[in-house]
PDB file of C-alpha atoms in Angstrom:
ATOM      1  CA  UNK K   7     102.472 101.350  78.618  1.00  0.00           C
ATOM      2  CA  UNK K   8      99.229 102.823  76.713  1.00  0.00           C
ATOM      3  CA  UNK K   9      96.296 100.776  79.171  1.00  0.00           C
ATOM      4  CA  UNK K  10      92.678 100.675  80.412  1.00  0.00           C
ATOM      5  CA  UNK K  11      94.412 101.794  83.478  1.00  0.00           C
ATOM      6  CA  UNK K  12      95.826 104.903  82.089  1.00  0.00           C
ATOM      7  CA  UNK K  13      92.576 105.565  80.410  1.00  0.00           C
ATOM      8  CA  UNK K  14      90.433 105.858  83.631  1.00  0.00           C
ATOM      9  CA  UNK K  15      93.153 107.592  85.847  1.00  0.00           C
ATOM     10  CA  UNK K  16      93.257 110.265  83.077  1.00  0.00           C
ATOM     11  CA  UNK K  17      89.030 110.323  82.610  1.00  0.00           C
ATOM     12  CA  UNK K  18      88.544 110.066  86.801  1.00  0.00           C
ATOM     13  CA  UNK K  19      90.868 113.752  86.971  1.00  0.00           C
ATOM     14  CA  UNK K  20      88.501 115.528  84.386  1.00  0.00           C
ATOM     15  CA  UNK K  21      85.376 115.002  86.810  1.00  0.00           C
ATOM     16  CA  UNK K  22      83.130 117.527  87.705  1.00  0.00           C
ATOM     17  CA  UNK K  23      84.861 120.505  84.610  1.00  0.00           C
ATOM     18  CA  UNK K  24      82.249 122.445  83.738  1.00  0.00           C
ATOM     19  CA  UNK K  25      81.966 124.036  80.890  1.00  0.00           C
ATOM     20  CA  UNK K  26      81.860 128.346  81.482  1.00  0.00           C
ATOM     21  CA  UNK K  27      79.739 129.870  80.969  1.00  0.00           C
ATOM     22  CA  UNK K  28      76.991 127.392  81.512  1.00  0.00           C
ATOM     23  CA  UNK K  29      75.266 126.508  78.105  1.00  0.00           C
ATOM     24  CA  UNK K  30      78.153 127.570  76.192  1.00  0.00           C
ATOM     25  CA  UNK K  31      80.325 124.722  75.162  1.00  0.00           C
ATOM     26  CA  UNK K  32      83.513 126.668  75.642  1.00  0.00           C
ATOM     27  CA  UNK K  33      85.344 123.932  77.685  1.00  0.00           C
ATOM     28  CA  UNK K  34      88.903 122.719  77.429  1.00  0.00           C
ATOM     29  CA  UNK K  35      88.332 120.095  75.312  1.00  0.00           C
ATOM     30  CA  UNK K  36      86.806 121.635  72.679  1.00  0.00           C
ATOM     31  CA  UNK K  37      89.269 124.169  72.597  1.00  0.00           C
ATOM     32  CA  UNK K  38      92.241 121.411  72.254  1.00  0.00           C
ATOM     33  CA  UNK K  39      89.774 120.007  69.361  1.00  0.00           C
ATOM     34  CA  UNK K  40      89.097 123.077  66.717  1.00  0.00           C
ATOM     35  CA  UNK K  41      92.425 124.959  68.180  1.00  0.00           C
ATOM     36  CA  UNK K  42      90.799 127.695  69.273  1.00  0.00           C
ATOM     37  CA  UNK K  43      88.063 128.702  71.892  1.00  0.00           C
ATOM     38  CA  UNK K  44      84.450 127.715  70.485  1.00  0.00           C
ATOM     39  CA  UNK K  45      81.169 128.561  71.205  1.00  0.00           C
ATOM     40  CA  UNK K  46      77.580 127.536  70.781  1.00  0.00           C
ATOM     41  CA  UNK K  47      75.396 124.521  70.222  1.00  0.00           C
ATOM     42  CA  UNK K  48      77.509 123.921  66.990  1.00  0.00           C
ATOM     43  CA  UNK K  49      79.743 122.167  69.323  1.00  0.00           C
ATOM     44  CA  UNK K  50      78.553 119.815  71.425  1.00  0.00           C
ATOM     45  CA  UNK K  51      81.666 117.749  73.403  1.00  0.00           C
ATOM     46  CA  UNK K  52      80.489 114.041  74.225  1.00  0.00           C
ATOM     47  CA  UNK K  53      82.963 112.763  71.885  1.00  0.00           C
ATOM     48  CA  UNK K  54      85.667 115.589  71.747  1.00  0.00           C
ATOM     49  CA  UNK K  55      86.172 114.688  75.498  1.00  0.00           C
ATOM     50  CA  UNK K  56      86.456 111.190  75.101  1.00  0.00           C
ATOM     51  CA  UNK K  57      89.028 111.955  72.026  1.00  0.00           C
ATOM     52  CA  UNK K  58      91.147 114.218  74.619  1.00  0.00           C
ATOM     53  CA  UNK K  59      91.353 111.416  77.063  1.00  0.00           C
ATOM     54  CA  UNK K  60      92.506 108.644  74.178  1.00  0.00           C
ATOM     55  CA  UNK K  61      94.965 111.258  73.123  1.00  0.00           C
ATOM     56  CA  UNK K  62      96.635 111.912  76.519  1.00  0.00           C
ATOM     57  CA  UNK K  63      97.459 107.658  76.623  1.00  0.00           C
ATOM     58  CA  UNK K  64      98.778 108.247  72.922  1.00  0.00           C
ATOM     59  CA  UNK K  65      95.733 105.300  72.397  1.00  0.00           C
ATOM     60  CA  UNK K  66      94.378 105.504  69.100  1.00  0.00           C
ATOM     61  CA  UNK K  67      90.668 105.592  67.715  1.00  0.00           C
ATOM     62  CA  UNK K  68      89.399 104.798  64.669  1.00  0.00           C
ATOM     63  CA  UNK K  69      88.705 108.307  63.433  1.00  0.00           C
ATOM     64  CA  UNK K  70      88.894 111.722  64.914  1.00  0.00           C
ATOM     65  CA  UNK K  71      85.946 112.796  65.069  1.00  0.00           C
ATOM     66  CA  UNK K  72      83.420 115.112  66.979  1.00  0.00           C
ATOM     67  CA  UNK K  73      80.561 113.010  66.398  1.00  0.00           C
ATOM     68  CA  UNK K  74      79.477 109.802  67.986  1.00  0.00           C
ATOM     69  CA  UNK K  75      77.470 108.247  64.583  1.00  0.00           C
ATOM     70  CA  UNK K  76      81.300 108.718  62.645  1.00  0.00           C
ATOM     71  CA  UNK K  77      83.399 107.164  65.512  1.00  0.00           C
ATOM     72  CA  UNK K  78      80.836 104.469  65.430  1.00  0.00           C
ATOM     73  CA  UNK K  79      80.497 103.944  61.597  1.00  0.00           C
ATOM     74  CA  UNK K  80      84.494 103.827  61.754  1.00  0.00           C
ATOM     75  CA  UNK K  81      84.821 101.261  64.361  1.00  0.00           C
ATOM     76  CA  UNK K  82      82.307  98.977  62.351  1.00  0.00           C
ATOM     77  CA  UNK K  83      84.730  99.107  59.128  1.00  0.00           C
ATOM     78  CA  UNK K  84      87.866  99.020  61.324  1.00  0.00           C
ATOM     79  CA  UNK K  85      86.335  95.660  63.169  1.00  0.00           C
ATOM     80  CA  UNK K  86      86.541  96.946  66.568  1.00  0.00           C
ATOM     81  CA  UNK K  87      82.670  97.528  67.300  1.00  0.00           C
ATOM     82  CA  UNK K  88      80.620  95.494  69.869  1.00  0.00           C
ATOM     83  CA  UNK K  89      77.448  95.057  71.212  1.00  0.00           C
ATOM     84  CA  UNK K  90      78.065  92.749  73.877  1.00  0.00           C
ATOM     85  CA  UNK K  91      80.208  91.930  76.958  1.00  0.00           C
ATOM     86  CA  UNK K  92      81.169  95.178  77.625  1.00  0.00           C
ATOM     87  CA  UNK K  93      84.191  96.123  79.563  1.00  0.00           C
ATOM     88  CA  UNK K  94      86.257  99.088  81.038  1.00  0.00           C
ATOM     89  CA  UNK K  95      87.979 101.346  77.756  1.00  0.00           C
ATOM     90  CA  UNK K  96      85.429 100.746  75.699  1.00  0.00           C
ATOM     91  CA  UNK K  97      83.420 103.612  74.260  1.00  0.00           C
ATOM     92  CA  UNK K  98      79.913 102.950  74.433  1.00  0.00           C
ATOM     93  CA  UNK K  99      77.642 105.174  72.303  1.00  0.00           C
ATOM     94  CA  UNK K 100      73.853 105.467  73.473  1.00  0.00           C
ATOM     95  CA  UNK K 101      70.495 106.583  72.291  1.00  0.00           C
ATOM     96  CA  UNK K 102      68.079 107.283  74.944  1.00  0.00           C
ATOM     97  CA  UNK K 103      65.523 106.189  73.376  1.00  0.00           C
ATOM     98  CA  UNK K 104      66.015 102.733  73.798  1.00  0.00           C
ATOM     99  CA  UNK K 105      65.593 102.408  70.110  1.00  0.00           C
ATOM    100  CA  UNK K 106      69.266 102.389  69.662  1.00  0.00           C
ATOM    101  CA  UNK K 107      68.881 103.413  66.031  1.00  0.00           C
ATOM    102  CA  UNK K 108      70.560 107.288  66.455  1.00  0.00           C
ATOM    103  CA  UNK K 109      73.376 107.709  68.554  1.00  0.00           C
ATOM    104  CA  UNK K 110      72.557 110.309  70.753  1.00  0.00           C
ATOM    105  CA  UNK K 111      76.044 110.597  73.292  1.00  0.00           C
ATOM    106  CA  UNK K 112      79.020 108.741  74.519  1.00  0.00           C
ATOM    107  CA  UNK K 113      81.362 107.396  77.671  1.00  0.00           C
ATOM    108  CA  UNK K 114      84.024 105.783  79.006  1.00  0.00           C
ATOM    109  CA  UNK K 115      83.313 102.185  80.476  1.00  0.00           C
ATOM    110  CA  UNK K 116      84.844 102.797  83.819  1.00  0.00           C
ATOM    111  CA  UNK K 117      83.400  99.449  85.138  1.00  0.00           C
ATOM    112  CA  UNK K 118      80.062  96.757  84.138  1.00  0.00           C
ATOM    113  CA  UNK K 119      77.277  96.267  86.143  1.00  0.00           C
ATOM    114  CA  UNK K 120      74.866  93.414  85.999  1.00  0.00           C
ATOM    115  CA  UNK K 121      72.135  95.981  84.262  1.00  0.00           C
ATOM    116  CA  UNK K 122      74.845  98.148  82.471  1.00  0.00           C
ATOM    117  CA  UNK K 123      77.760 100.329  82.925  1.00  0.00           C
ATOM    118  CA  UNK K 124      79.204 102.962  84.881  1.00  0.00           C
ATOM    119  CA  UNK K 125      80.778 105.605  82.665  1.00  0.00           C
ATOM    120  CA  UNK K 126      82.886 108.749  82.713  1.00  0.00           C
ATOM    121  CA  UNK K 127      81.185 111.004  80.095  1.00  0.00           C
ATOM    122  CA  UNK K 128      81.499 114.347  78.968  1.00  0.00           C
ATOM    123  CA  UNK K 129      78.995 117.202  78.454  1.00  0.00           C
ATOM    124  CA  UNK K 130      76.308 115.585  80.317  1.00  0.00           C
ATOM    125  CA  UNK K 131      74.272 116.260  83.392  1.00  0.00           C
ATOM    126  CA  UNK K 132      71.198 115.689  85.670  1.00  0.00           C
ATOM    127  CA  UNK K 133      69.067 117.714  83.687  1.00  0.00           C
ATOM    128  CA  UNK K 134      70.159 116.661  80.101  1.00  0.00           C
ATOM    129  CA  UNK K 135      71.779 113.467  79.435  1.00  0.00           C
ATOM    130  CA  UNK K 136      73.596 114.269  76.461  1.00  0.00           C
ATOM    131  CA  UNK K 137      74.030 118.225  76.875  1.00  0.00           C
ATOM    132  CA  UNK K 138      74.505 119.021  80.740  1.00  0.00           C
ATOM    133  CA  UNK K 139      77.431 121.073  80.037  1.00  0.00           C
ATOM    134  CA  UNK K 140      79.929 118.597  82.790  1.00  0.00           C
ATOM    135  CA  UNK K 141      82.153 115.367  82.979  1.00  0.00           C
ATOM    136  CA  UNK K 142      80.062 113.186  84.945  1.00  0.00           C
ATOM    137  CA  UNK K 143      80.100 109.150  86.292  1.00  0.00           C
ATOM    138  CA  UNK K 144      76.837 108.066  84.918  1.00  0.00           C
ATOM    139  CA  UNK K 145      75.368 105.109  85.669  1.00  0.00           C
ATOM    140  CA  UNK K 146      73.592 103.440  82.335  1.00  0.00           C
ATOM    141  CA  UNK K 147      71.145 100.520  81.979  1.00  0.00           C
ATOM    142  CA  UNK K 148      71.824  98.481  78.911  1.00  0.00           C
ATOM    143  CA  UNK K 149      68.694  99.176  76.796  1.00  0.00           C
ATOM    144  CA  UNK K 150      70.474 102.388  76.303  1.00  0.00           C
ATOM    145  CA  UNK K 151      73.410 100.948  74.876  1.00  0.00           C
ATOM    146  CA  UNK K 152      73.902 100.477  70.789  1.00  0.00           C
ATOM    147  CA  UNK K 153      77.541  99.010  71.163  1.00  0.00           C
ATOM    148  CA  UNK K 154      80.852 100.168  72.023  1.00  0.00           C
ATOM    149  CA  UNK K 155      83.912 101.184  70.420  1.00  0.00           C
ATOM    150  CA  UNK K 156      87.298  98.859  71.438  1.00  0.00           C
ATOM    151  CA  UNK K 157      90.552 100.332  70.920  1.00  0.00           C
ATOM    152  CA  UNK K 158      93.710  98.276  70.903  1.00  0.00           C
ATOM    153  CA  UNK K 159      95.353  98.985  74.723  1.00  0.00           C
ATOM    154  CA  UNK K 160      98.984  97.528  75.581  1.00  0.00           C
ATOM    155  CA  UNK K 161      98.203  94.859  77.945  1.00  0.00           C
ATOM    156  CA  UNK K 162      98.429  95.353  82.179  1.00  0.00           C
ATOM    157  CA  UNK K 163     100.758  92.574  82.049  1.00  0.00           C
ATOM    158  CA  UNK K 164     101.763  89.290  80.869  1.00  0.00           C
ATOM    159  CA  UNK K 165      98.888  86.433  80.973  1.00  0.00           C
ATOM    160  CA  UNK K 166      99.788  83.056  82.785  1.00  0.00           C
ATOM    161  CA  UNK K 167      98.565  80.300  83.931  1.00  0.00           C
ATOM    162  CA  UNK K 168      97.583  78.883  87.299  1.00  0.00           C
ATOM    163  CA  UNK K 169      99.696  75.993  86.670  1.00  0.00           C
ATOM    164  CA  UNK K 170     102.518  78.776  85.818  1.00  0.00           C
ATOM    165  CA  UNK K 171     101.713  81.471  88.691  1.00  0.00           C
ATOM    166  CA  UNK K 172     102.145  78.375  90.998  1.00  0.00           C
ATOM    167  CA  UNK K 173     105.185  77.468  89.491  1.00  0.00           C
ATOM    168  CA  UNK K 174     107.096  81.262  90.101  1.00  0.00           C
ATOM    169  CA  UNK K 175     105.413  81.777  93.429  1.00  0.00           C
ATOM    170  CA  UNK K 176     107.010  78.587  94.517  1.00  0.00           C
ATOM    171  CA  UNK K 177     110.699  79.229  92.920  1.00  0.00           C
ATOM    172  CA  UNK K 178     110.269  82.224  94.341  1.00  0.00           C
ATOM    173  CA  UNK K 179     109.617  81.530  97.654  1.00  0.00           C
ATOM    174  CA  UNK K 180     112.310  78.599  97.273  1.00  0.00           C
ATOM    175  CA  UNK K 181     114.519  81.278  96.636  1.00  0.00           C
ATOM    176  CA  UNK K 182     113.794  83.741  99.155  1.00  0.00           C
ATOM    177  CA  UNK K 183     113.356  80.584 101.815  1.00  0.00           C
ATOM    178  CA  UNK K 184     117.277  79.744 101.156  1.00  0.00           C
ATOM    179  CA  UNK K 185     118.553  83.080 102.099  1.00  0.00           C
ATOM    180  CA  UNK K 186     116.705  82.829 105.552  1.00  0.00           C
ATOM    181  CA  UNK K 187     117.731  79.091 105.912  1.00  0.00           C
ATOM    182  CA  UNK K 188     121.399  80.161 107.978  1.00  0.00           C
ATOM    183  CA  UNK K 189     122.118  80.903 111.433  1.00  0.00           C
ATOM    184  CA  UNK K 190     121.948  84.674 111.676  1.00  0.00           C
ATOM    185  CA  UNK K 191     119.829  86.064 114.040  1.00  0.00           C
ATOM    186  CA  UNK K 192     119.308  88.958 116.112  1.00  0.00           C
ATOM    187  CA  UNK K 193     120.597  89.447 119.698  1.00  0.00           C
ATOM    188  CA  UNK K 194     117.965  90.327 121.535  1.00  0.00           C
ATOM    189  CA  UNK K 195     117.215  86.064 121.095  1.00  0.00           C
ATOM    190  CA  UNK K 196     120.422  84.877 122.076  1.00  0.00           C
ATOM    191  CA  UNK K 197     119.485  83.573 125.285  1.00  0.00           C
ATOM    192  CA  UNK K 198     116.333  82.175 124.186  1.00  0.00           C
ATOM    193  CA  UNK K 199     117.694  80.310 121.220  1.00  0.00           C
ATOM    194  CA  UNK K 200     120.729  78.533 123.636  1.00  0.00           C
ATOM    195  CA  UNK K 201     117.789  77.903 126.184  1.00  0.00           C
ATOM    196  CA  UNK K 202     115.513  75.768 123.088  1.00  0.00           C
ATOM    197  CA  UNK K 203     119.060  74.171 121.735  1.00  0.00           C
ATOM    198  CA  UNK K 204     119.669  72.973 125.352  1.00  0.00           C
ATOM    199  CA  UNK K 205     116.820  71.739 125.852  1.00  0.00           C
ATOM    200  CA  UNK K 206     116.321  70.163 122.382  1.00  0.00           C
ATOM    201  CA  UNK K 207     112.880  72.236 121.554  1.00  0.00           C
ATOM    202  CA  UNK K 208     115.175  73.135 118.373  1.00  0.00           C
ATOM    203  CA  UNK K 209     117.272  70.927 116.420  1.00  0.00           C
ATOM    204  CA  UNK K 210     119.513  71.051 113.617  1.00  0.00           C
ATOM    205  CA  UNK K 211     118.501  70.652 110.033  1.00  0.00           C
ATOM    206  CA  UNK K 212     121.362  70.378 108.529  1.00  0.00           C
ATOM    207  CA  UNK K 213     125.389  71.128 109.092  1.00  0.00           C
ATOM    208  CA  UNK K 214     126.581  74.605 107.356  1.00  0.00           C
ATOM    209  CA  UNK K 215     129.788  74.437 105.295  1.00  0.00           C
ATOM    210  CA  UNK K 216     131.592  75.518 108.500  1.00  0.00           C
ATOM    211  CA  UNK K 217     130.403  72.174 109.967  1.00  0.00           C
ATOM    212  CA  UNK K 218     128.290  73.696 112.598  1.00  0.00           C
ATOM    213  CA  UNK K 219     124.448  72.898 112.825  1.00  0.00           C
ATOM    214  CA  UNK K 220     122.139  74.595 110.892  1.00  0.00           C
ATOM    215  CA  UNK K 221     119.126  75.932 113.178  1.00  0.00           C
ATOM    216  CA  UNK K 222     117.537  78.041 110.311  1.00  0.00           C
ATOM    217  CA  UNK K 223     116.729  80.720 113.189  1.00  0.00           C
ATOM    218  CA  UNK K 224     114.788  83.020 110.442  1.00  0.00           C
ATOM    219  CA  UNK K 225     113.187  80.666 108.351  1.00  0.00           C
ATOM    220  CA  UNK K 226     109.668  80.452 107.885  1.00  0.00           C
ATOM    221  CA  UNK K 227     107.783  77.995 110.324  1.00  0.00           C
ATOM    222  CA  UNK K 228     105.101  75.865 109.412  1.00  0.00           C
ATOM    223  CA  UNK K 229     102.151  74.045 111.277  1.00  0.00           C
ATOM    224  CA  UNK K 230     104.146  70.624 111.252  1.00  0.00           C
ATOM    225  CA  UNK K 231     107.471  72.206 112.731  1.00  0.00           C
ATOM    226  CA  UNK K 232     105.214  73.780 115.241  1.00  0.00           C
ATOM    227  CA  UNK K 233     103.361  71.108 116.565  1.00  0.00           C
ATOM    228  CA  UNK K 234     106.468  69.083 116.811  1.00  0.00           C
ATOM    229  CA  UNK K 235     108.023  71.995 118.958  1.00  0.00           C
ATOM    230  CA  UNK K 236     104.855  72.138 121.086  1.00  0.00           C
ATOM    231  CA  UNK K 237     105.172  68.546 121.473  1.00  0.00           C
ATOM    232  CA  UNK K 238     108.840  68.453 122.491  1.00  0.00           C
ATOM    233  CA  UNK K 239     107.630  70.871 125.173  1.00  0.00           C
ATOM    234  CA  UNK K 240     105.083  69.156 126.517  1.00  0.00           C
ATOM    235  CA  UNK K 241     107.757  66.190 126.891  1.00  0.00           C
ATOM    236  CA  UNK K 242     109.967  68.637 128.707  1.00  0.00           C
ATOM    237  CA  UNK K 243     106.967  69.605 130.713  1.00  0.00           C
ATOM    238  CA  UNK K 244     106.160  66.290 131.975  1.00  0.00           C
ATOM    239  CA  UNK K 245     109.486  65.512 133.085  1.00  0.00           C
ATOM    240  CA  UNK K 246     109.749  68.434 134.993  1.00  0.00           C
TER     241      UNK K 246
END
């Protein structure tokens, strides 16, 4: 399974790296990126982190790339760039300007808020957005936002209906209902459960291929069977 899921739980475990020394860009993602150790403000990492965390889910983007403008321009002409109703795997590319004519830096969606999104970015920091040098959750209003990148995840599992959910939930139960629906019990409740018999607080529902009444003894009990058992009590309690 390549999913969203996967995604985050692999972006959430690079938090707070830091890039050493401080203003360097020699981090661990650039370094699985060129092959080598790099350093310098040739190499800015926005994008090179968020290409690490694809490739550790094996999920693919539409180029490999170091820059946010050519992952962008690729997921135009691949037909997996949006600008709306945002959602968690996407890679949203911003410029802080508000403009959102040059893209300026890059996330993870992590989750959407009503204003935004809450992302897991790379390279970025409280004292420069798009070069603080650490993997950060950054919350984002939308002005910021010129779109997002979509990649094709495996989905978390299969879609149903209601009408369908309802449908196995109740076989299911069924199922798991019939197993209970016999006369084993434990011990401990073997004086209690002659006591009800005797006294007719419990009653049969049914004969077992033995011939013998079936008291379902672990079966569930619902709000009709137990008013009728409060009810035969109160009988019994009367004509005491």
């Amino acid at each position: 399974m390549r999913t969203v899921r996967d995604l985050l739980e692999v972006a959430v475990r690079q938090l707070n790296v830091r890039e050493d020394p401080p203003e360097s860009n020699n981090v661990r993602y650039n370094t699985w990126y060129y092959g080598r150790e790099v350093h310098g403000k040739a190499y800015p990492w926005c994008m090179v982190f968020v290409q690490w965390c694809f490739a550790q889910v094996d999920v693919g983007l539409p180029a490999r790339t170091a820059s946010c403008s050519a992952l962008m321009n690729a997921a135009k002409g691949a037909g997996c760039w949006v600008t709306r109703s945002f959602q968690p795997g996407d890679v949203v590319i911003y410029d802080f300007t508000g403009k959102k004519k040059q893209a300026a830096h890059c996330g993870i969606v992590e989750s959407v808020t009503g204003s935004g999104v809450i992302a897991i970015e790379g390279n970025t920091g409280a004292e420069n957005d798009a070069n603080g040098g650490q993997v950060q959750r950054r919350t984002r209003p939308g002005r910021y936002i010129m779109g997002a990148v979509r990649p094709g995840f495996d989905k978390e599992g299969p879609e149903m209906t209601q009408e369908e959910f309802n449908k196995k939930f109740e076989a299911a139960l069924s199922a798991h209902r019939h197993k209970l629906q016999d006369n084993d019990a434990s011990s401990y409740s073997a004086e209690a459960r002659a006591w009800a018999v005797a006294r007719g607080l419990v009653q049969g529902g049914g004969k077992l291929p033995d011939g013998t009444d079936n008291f379902m003894w672990e079966d569930l009990l619902t709000r009709e069977q137990m008013a009728t058992l409060l009810y035969r009590f109160a009988l019994l309690m009367e004509q005491a």
